[in-house]
Short mmCIF file of C-alpha atoms in Angstrom, two decimals:
data_model
loop_
_atom_site.label_atom_id
_atom_site.label_comp_id
_atom_site.label_asym_id
_atom_site.label_seq_id
_atom_site.Cartn_x
_atom_site.Cartn_y
_atom_site.Cartn_z
CA MET A 1188 -16.68 -25.31 50.46
CA ALA A 1189 -19.91 -25.31 51.37
CA LYS A 1190 -23.12 -24.62 49.81
CA LEU A 1191 -25.38 -22.74 51.92
CA ASN A 1192 -28.57 -20.76 51.27
CA PHE A 1193 -29.48 -16.99 51.24
CA GLY A 1194 -32.95 -16.62 50.89
CA GLY A 1195 -33.55 -19.38 49.08
CA VAL A 1196 -30.26 -18.68 47.15
CA GLU A 1197 -27.62 -21.00 47.25
CA GLU A 1198 -24.11 -19.88 47.70
CA THR A 1199 -20.59 -20.84 47.72
CA VAL A 1200 -18.86 -20.26 51.09
CA VAL A 1201 -15.62 -21.10 52.76
CA THR A 1202 -15.41 -21.24 56.85
CA ARG A 1203 -12.60 -21.27 59.15
CA GLU A 1204 -13.18 -24.42 60.33
CA GLU A 1205 -13.35 -26.16 56.87
CA PHE A 1206 -9.88 -24.00 55.93
CA THR A 1207 -7.46 -23.86 58.58
CA LEU A 1208 -5.00 -21.62 59.53
CA GLU A 1209 -3.37 -25.19 59.96
CA LYS A 1210 -3.79 -25.76 56.51
CA ALA A 1211 -3.36 -22.10 54.31
CA HIS A 1212 -0.13 -22.53 56.25
CA GLU A 1213 0.61 -25.66 54.67
CA VAL A 1214 -0.48 -23.87 51.04
CA LEU A 1215 1.67 -20.85 51.77
CA LYS A 1216 4.51 -22.44 53.68
CA ASP A 1217 6.79 -21.65 50.49
CA GLU A 1218 5.69 -18.52 49.29
CA THR A 1219 6.53 -15.49 49.89
CA ILE A 1220 3.71 -12.60 50.29
CA ALA A 1221 4.61 -8.78 49.31
CA VAL A 1222 2.04 -6.41 50.62
CA ILE A 1223 2.13 -3.90 48.07
CA GLY A 1224 1.19 -0.16 49.45
CA TYR A 1225 1.04 0.49 52.92
CA GLY A 1226 -2.47 2.82 52.84
CA VAL A 1227 -6.13 1.73 53.76
CA GLN A 1228 -5.88 -2.12 53.42
CA GLY A 1229 -1.98 -2.97 53.65
CA PRO A 1230 -1.30 -2.30 57.51
CA GLY A 1231 -4.45 -4.72 58.52
CA GLN A 1232 -3.92 -7.71 55.95
CA SER A 1233 -0.15 -7.65 56.36
CA LEU A 1234 0.08 -7.40 60.06
CA ASN A 1235 -2.53 -9.65 60.39
CA LEU A 1236 -1.02 -11.95 58.01
CA ARG A 1237 2.43 -11.51 59.77
CA ASP A 1238 0.81 -12.20 63.59
CA ASN A 1239 -0.94 -15.59 61.83
CA GLY A 1240 3.32 -16.56 61.14
CA PHE A 1241 3.05 -16.44 57.31
CA ASN A 1242 6.24 -14.99 55.42
CA VAL A 1243 5.84 -10.78 54.83
CA ILE A 1244 7.25 -7.97 53.48
CA ILE A 1245 6.24 -4.20 52.40
CA GLY A 1246 6.97 -3.02 49.50
CA GLN A 1247 6.37 1.01 49.96
CA ARG A 1248 8.24 3.84 48.60
CA PRO A 1249 9.76 6.36 51.26
CA GLY A 1250 7.49 9.07 52.72
CA LYS A 1251 4.89 9.22 55.74
CA THR A 1252 3.10 5.62 54.94
CA TYR A 1253 6.93 4.12 54.89
CA GLU A 1254 7.48 5.54 58.18
CA LYS A 1255 4.21 4.59 59.53
CA ALA A 1256 5.24 0.52 58.02
CA ILE A 1257 8.51 1.16 60.21
CA ALA A 1258 6.53 2.04 63.29
CA ASP A 1259 4.49 -1.06 63.40
CA GLY A 1260 7.71 -2.86 62.96
CA TRP A 1261 8.53 -3.67 58.93
CA LYS A 1262 12.30 -3.21 59.49
CA PRO A 1263 13.85 -1.50 56.32
CA GLY A 1264 16.21 -3.96 54.15
CA GLU A 1265 14.60 -7.19 55.77
CA THR A 1266 10.96 -7.12 55.77
CA LEU A 1267 10.53 -3.55 54.38
CA PHE A 1268 11.79 -2.53 50.71
CA GLY A 1269 10.94 -0.02 47.51
CA ILE A 1270 8.31 -1.90 45.27
CA GLU A 1271 10.78 -3.46 43.08
CA GLU A 1272 12.28 -4.99 44.99
CA ALA A 1273 9.30 -6.64 47.18
CA CYS A 1274 7.79 -7.05 44.16
CA GLU A 1275 11.59 -9.19 42.83
CA LYS A 1276 11.20 -11.39 46.07
CA ALA A 1277 7.79 -12.20 46.38
CA SER A 1278 5.97 -15.03 44.68
CA ILE A 1279 3.14 -13.68 45.82
CA ILE A 1280 2.35 -9.94 45.11
CA MET A 1281 -0.62 -8.11 47.07
CA CYS A 1282 -1.52 -5.71 45.40
CA LEU A 1283 -2.68 -3.55 48.12
CA LEU A 1284 -2.44 0.58 46.01
CA SER A 1285 -5.26 2.56 45.62
CA ASP A 1286 -7.04 2.11 42.36
CA ALA A 1287 -5.56 5.63 40.88
CA ALA A 1288 -1.85 4.51 42.52
CA VAL A 1289 -2.38 1.09 40.98
CA ILE A 1290 -2.55 2.46 37.49
CA SER A 1291 1.05 5.29 38.06
CA VAL A 1292 2.52 2.11 39.92
CA TRP A 1293 1.61 -0.52 37.39
CA PRO A 1294 4.66 -0.23 35.26
CA HIS A 1295 6.47 -1.13 38.53
CA ILE A 1296 4.91 -4.04 39.14
CA LYS A 1297 4.57 -6.16 36.35
CA PRO A 1298 8.09 -6.42 35.18
CA TYR A 1299 8.70 -8.68 38.06
CA LEU A 1300 5.57 -11.22 37.37
CA SER A 1301 7.30 -13.93 36.35
CA ALA A 1302 5.63 -17.47 35.06
CA GLY A 1303 3.87 -19.10 38.33
CA LYS A 1304 3.45 -16.13 40.40
CA ALA A 1305 0.38 -14.95 41.92
CA LEU A 1306 -1.25 -11.18 41.46
CA TYR A 1307 -3.18 -10.34 44.46
CA PHE A 1308 -5.96 -8.04 44.64
CA SER A 1309 -8.55 -6.53 47.36
CA HIS A 1310 -10.67 -5.02 44.50
CA GLY A 1311 -11.75 -5.84 41.19
CA PHE A 1312 -11.49 -2.25 39.63
CA GLY A 1313 -7.87 -2.60 37.81
CA ILE A 1314 -8.67 -6.05 36.21
CA THR A 1315 -12.89 -5.57 35.68
CA TRP A 1316 -11.69 -1.90 34.15
CA ASN A 1317 -8.43 -2.79 32.77
CA ASP A 1318 -9.37 -1.01 29.55
CA ARG A 1319 -9.34 1.91 31.07
CA THR A 1320 -6.55 1.47 33.56
CA GLY A 1321 -4.39 -0.51 31.65
CA VAL A 1322 -3.91 -3.55 34.20
CA VAL A 1323 -3.28 -6.53 31.84
CA PRO A 1324 -1.62 -9.20 33.79
CA PRO A 1325 0.51 -11.77 31.73
CA ALA A 1326 -1.02 -15.41 31.29
CA ASP A 1327 1.32 -17.67 33.05
CA ILE A 1328 0.34 -16.14 36.52
CA ASP A 1329 -2.60 -16.71 38.78
CA VAL A 1330 -4.37 -13.48 39.42
CA ILE A 1331 -7.02 -13.90 42.94
CA MET A 1332 -9.09 -11.77 44.66
CA VAL A 1333 -10.18 -11.42 48.31
CA ALA A 1334 -12.03 -8.57 49.14
CA PRO A 1335 -12.96 -7.50 53.14
CA LYS A 1336 -15.89 -6.33 53.15
CA GLY A 1337 -15.19 -3.32 55.38
CA SER A 1338 -11.84 -1.33 55.66
CA GLY A 1339 -8.69 -2.27 56.76
CA THR A 1340 -8.46 -0.41 60.17
CA SER A 1341 -11.58 -2.93 60.84
CA LEU A 1342 -10.04 -6.15 59.54
CA ARG A 1343 -7.54 -5.25 61.79
CA THR A 1344 -9.25 -4.09 65.10
CA MET A 1345 -11.82 -7.18 64.35
CA PHE A 1346 -8.61 -9.54 64.18
CA LEU A 1347 -6.96 -8.46 67.46
CA GLU A 1348 -10.78 -8.92 69.03
CA ASN A 1349 -10.35 -12.79 67.71
CA ARG A 1350 -12.89 -12.28 65.28
CA GLY A 1351 -13.24 -12.09 61.86
CA LEU A 1352 -14.07 -9.88 59.11
CA ASN A 1353 -16.13 -11.77 55.86
CA SER A 1354 -14.62 -11.47 52.57
CA SER A 1355 -15.69 -11.93 48.79
CA PHE A 1356 -12.76 -14.10 47.36
CA ALA A 1357 -12.37 -14.97 43.54
CA ILE A 1358 -10.28 -16.19 40.60
CA TYR A 1359 -9.69 -14.26 37.36
CA GLN A 1360 -6.72 -16.38 36.16
CA ASP A 1361 -5.29 -19.94 37.14
CA TYR A 1362 -2.46 -20.43 35.56
CA THR A 1363 -0.85 -22.61 38.33
CA GLY A 1364 -3.67 -25.19 39.07
CA ARG A 1365 -3.11 -23.59 42.87
CA ALA A 1366 -5.15 -20.01 42.22
CA LEU A 1367 -8.10 -21.06 44.94
CA ASP A 1368 -5.74 -22.94 47.62
CA ARG A 1369 -3.72 -19.72 47.49
CA THR A 1370 -6.53 -17.49 47.28
CA LEU A 1371 -8.44 -19.31 50.50
CA ALA A 1372 -4.97 -19.59 52.29
CA ILE A 1373 -4.68 -15.60 52.08
CA GLY A 1374 -7.92 -14.97 53.02
CA ILE A 1375 -7.78 -17.01 55.96
CA GLY A 1376 -4.50 -15.66 57.10
CA ILE A 1377 -5.46 -12.30 56.33
CA GLY A 1378 -8.58 -12.74 58.93
CA SER A 1379 -11.46 -13.14 57.21
CA GLY A 1380 -14.34 -14.45 59.02
CA TYR A 1381 -15.57 -16.45 56.08
CA LEU A 1382 -15.30 -15.82 52.41
CA PHE A 1383 -17.88 -15.96 49.97
CA GLU A 1384 -18.00 -17.06 46.21
CA THR A 1385 -17.70 -13.75 43.35
CA THR A 1386 -16.28 -12.35 39.96
CA PHE A 1387 -14.05 -9.77 39.93
CA GLN A 1388 -16.24 -7.83 37.69
CA ARG A 1389 -18.91 -8.62 40.12
CA GLU A 1390 -17.26 -7.28 43.26
CA ALA A 1391 -16.18 -3.92 41.21
CA VAL A 1392 -19.80 -3.08 40.54
CA SER A 1393 -21.10 -4.54 44.31
CA ASP A 1394 -18.39 -2.41 45.81
CA LEU A 1395 -19.07 0.69 43.75
CA THR A 1396 -22.64 0.71 44.25
CA GLY A 1397 -22.26 0.13 47.73
CA GLU A 1398 -20.13 3.24 48.44
CA ARG A 1399 -22.04 5.37 46.44
CA GLY A 1400 -25.17 3.87 48.17
CA SER A 1401 -26.21 2.59 51.62
CA LEU A 1402 -22.74 2.48 52.51
CA MET A 1403 -21.70 5.86 52.19
CA GLY A 1404 -23.60 8.52 49.73
CA ALA A 1405 -26.79 7.59 50.63
CA ILE A 1406 -26.79 7.57 53.99
CA GLN A 1407 -25.08 10.40 53.83
CA GLY A 1408 -27.65 11.88 51.92
CA LEU A 1409 -30.41 10.44 53.69
CA LEU A 1410 -29.17 12.21 57.26
CA LEU A 1411 -28.71 14.91 56.02
CA ALA A 1412 -32.12 15.28 54.52
CA GLN A 1413 -33.94 14.07 57.65
CA TYR A 1414 -31.45 16.62 60.22
CA GLU A 1415 -32.81 19.73 58.12
CA VAL A 1416 -36.05 19.10 57.98
CA LEU A 1417 -36.25 18.89 61.59
CA ARG A 1418 -33.63 22.32 61.76
CA GLU A 1419 -36.55 23.87 59.31
CA ASN A 1420 -38.93 23.57 61.78
CA GLY A 1421 -37.96 24.13 64.99
CA HIS A 1422 -35.83 21.91 66.31
CA THR A 1423 -32.61 22.11 67.70
CA PRO A 1424 -29.24 21.03 66.84
CA SER A 1425 -29.05 18.74 69.23
CA GLU A 1426 -32.43 17.50 69.07
CA ALA A 1427 -32.23 16.65 64.99
CA PHE A 1428 -28.99 14.98 65.46
CA ASN A 1429 -30.22 12.77 68.10
CA GLU A 1430 -33.30 11.81 66.33
CA THR A 1431 -31.29 11.57 63.24
CA VAL A 1432 -27.86 10.30 64.10
CA GLU A 1433 -27.31 9.08 67.20
CA GLU A 1434 -30.36 6.75 68.25
CA LEU A 1435 -29.74 5.01 64.75
CA THR A 1436 -25.91 4.57 64.97
CA GLN A 1437 -25.48 3.98 69.05
CA SER A 1438 -28.93 2.64 69.76
CA LEU A 1439 -30.85 0.40 66.55
CA MET A 1440 -28.34 -0.69 64.59
CA PRO A 1441 -26.50 -2.84 67.10
CA LEU A 1442 -30.14 -4.22 67.07
CA PHE A 1443 -30.59 -4.85 64.22
CA ALA A 1444 -27.35 -6.11 63.13
CA GLN A 1445 -27.85 -8.83 65.93
CA ASN A 1446 -31.08 -10.14 64.65
CA GLY A 1447 -32.59 -8.52 61.90
CA MET A 1448 -34.53 -5.58 61.20
CA ASP A 1449 -37.30 -7.21 62.01
CA TRP A 1450 -36.38 -8.14 65.11
CA MET A 1451 -35.12 -4.31 65.60
CA TYR A 1452 -39.20 -3.35 64.96
CA ALA A 1453 -40.23 -6.01 67.33
CA ASN A 1454 -37.90 -4.24 70.41
CA CYS A 1455 -39.13 -1.14 69.48
CA SER A 1456 -42.66 0.88 70.75
CA THR A 1457 -46.02 0.59 68.31
CA THR A 1458 -45.77 3.52 67.47
CA ALA A 1459 -42.38 3.10 65.54
CA GLN A 1460 -43.12 0.41 64.56
CA ARG A 1461 -46.76 0.64 62.41
CA GLY A 1462 -44.75 4.25 61.03
CA ALA A 1463 -41.46 2.31 59.49
CA LEU A 1464 -43.84 -0.57 58.42
CA ASP A 1465 -46.11 2.43 56.66
CA TRP A 1466 -43.31 4.73 55.65
CA MET A 1467 -40.71 2.04 54.03
CA GLY A 1468 -42.98 1.43 50.50
CA PRO A 1469 -42.73 4.82 49.75
CA PHE A 1470 -38.96 5.49 51.06
CA HIS A 1471 -38.28 2.42 48.60
CA ASP A 1472 -40.11 3.36 45.99
CA ALA A 1473 -38.22 7.23 45.72
CA ILE A 1474 -34.62 5.48 46.41
CA LYS A 1475 -35.04 2.34 44.22
CA PRO A 1476 -34.90 4.43 40.96
CA VAL A 1477 -31.79 6.17 42.29
CA VAL A 1478 -30.39 3.05 42.76
CA GLN A 1479 -30.94 1.52 39.48
CA SER A 1480 -29.42 4.88 37.84
CA LEU A 1481 -26.48 4.15 40.27
CA TYR A 1482 -26.27 0.66 39.12
CA GLN A 1483 -25.94 1.62 35.75
CA SER A 1484 -23.54 4.27 36.05
CA VAL A 1485 -21.68 1.86 37.88
CA LYS A 1486 -21.30 -1.11 35.15
CA GLU A 1487 -20.99 1.19 32.13
CA GLY A 1488 -17.97 1.74 34.09
CA THR A 1489 -18.70 5.45 33.93
CA GLU A 1490 -18.33 5.44 37.36
CA ALA A 1491 -15.17 4.05 36.88
CA GLN A 1492 -13.48 6.72 34.11
CA LYS A 1493 -14.77 9.48 37.14
CA SER A 1494 -12.79 7.82 39.61
CA ILE A 1495 -9.69 7.53 37.45
CA ASP A 1496 -9.77 11.00 36.28
CA ALA A 1497 -10.69 12.94 39.54
CA ASN A 1498 -7.94 10.93 41.46
CA SER A 1499 -5.13 11.22 38.47
CA ARG A 1500 -5.19 15.27 39.20
CA PRO A 1501 -2.63 16.68 40.54
CA ASP A 1502 -4.63 18.80 42.79
CA TYR A 1503 -6.36 15.61 43.73
CA ARG A 1504 -5.76 16.03 47.28
CA ASP A 1505 -6.31 19.53 47.82
CA ARG A 1506 -9.75 19.61 46.75
CA LEU A 1507 -10.16 16.39 48.49
CA GLU A 1508 -9.64 18.29 51.41
CA GLU A 1509 -12.41 21.14 50.80
CA GLU A 1510 -14.72 18.71 50.37
CA LEU A 1511 -14.28 17.14 53.47
CA LYS A 1512 -13.75 20.04 55.23
CA SER A 1513 -16.94 21.41 54.34
CA LEU A 1514 -18.35 18.06 55.25
CA ARG A 1515 -17.04 18.00 58.33
CA GLU A 1516 -17.39 22.09 59.23
CA SER A 1517 -21.75 21.43 58.55
CA GLU A 1518 -23.63 22.16 61.23
CA MET A 1519 -24.71 18.44 61.86
CA TRP A 1520 -21.54 17.10 61.84
CA GLN A 1521 -20.29 19.53 64.09
CA THR A 1522 -23.00 19.08 66.55
CA ALA A 1523 -22.18 15.53 66.57
CA VAL A 1524 -18.60 16.75 68.22
CA THR A 1525 -20.51 18.27 71.05
CA VAL A 1526 -22.69 14.60 71.22
CA ARG A 1527 -19.74 12.30 71.28
CA LYS A 1528 -18.46 14.30 74.44
CA LEU A 1529 -21.31 13.75 76.08
CA ARG A 1530 -21.66 10.13 75.44
CA PRO A 1531 -21.58 8.43 79.39
CA GLU A 1532 -18.31 6.25 77.88
CA ASN A 1533 -16.30 10.10 77.60
CA ASN A 1534 -17.37 11.74 81.08
#
C-alpha cells in the first residue's frame, strides 16, 4: 500500500500494479464467494469476478432478478442458489442487497456466518446504523467492505472497456488476520481502478451526503432552478435545456473530468471565465449551509431512519414510481428526450 499526496493530505492507496490480479487469485484460491442479491451492484461485481476467474456463486430468491441471473449465465443448482444455500456454501458472503433488503434478509444470512468466514458489504449503512438495522455480525468472522464509487452498471461497463472504477475499502472486524488481503483481493477482482482506505462510518456518511448532494439531489435542484428561471423569462425549452444540461453533460464535464476545473475554465471564452469566477463565490456561500445541514442530518442517523422507514412501507415501490414518473414527465426531462434524439450519434 502506498501513501499518496492528495491536496497536501496523505492517504493510503492500493493500485492494481501493487496488488495484482495474480496475487488476488492466490489470496482467494480456496475461497467460495457468494454474491447475495442481484440488483444494483450484484451483477457488475459477480460478473467481473467470474470473468476474472474467481469461484463465484449467486444467492437470490426466485423472481425477476433470479431470471436475470439465469440470462447472465448463472446456472441453477451449479452457480445459482437460494440465499440460505449460497450462504452455507460460501466462505465469503458478499451482501449486495439494498439497505432495506439487508434488514429483512439478515435473519436468513446470520445463521451461516460460521467462524472464519468473511461478511462483505459495498456500503457501510447496515453496520454504521446497526442500532436501527439490527445488522450485528458475530465476533468470530471478518467484516469487510469494498465500495465502488459508481453504479454496478458503470463498474461492469468500465471493466469491459479495460478501465477501472475507483473504490474505497475498509475493515470493520479482522478475526482471521487475513481480512485486509481478502478485502484487497476482492477489490481487484471486481475491477477497481485503485482502492483508497476509509471506515464503514465514513463511507456511509459521505455516500449518503453525496447522493443527496452533488451527485443526485443537489444537481437536480440546481438544474431545475436554472431551467425554470430561463423559461420564466421567455427562453424556449430547447434553449433552456441546452444552456442548463446539454452543454454541461456533453461538453464541459468531460473537460474538467479530464484535467480539472481550472483547465476547463482556461478552455472556455473569457466572458465565461470571468462570470464563473465571479459567481462561484455567491453559489458556494448560498449552498454550503444546505450541505452542512444535510451532513448533520446524515451523521445523526436521521437520513438513515428516513430511508429505513420509507423503504419498509408495503407501497414503497408504487410511491417511488409516482415520484419518478413526475420527474420523468417534467418539461425539462421531456425536452431531454427530444434533445438526445437530435444528437449526431443518433442520426
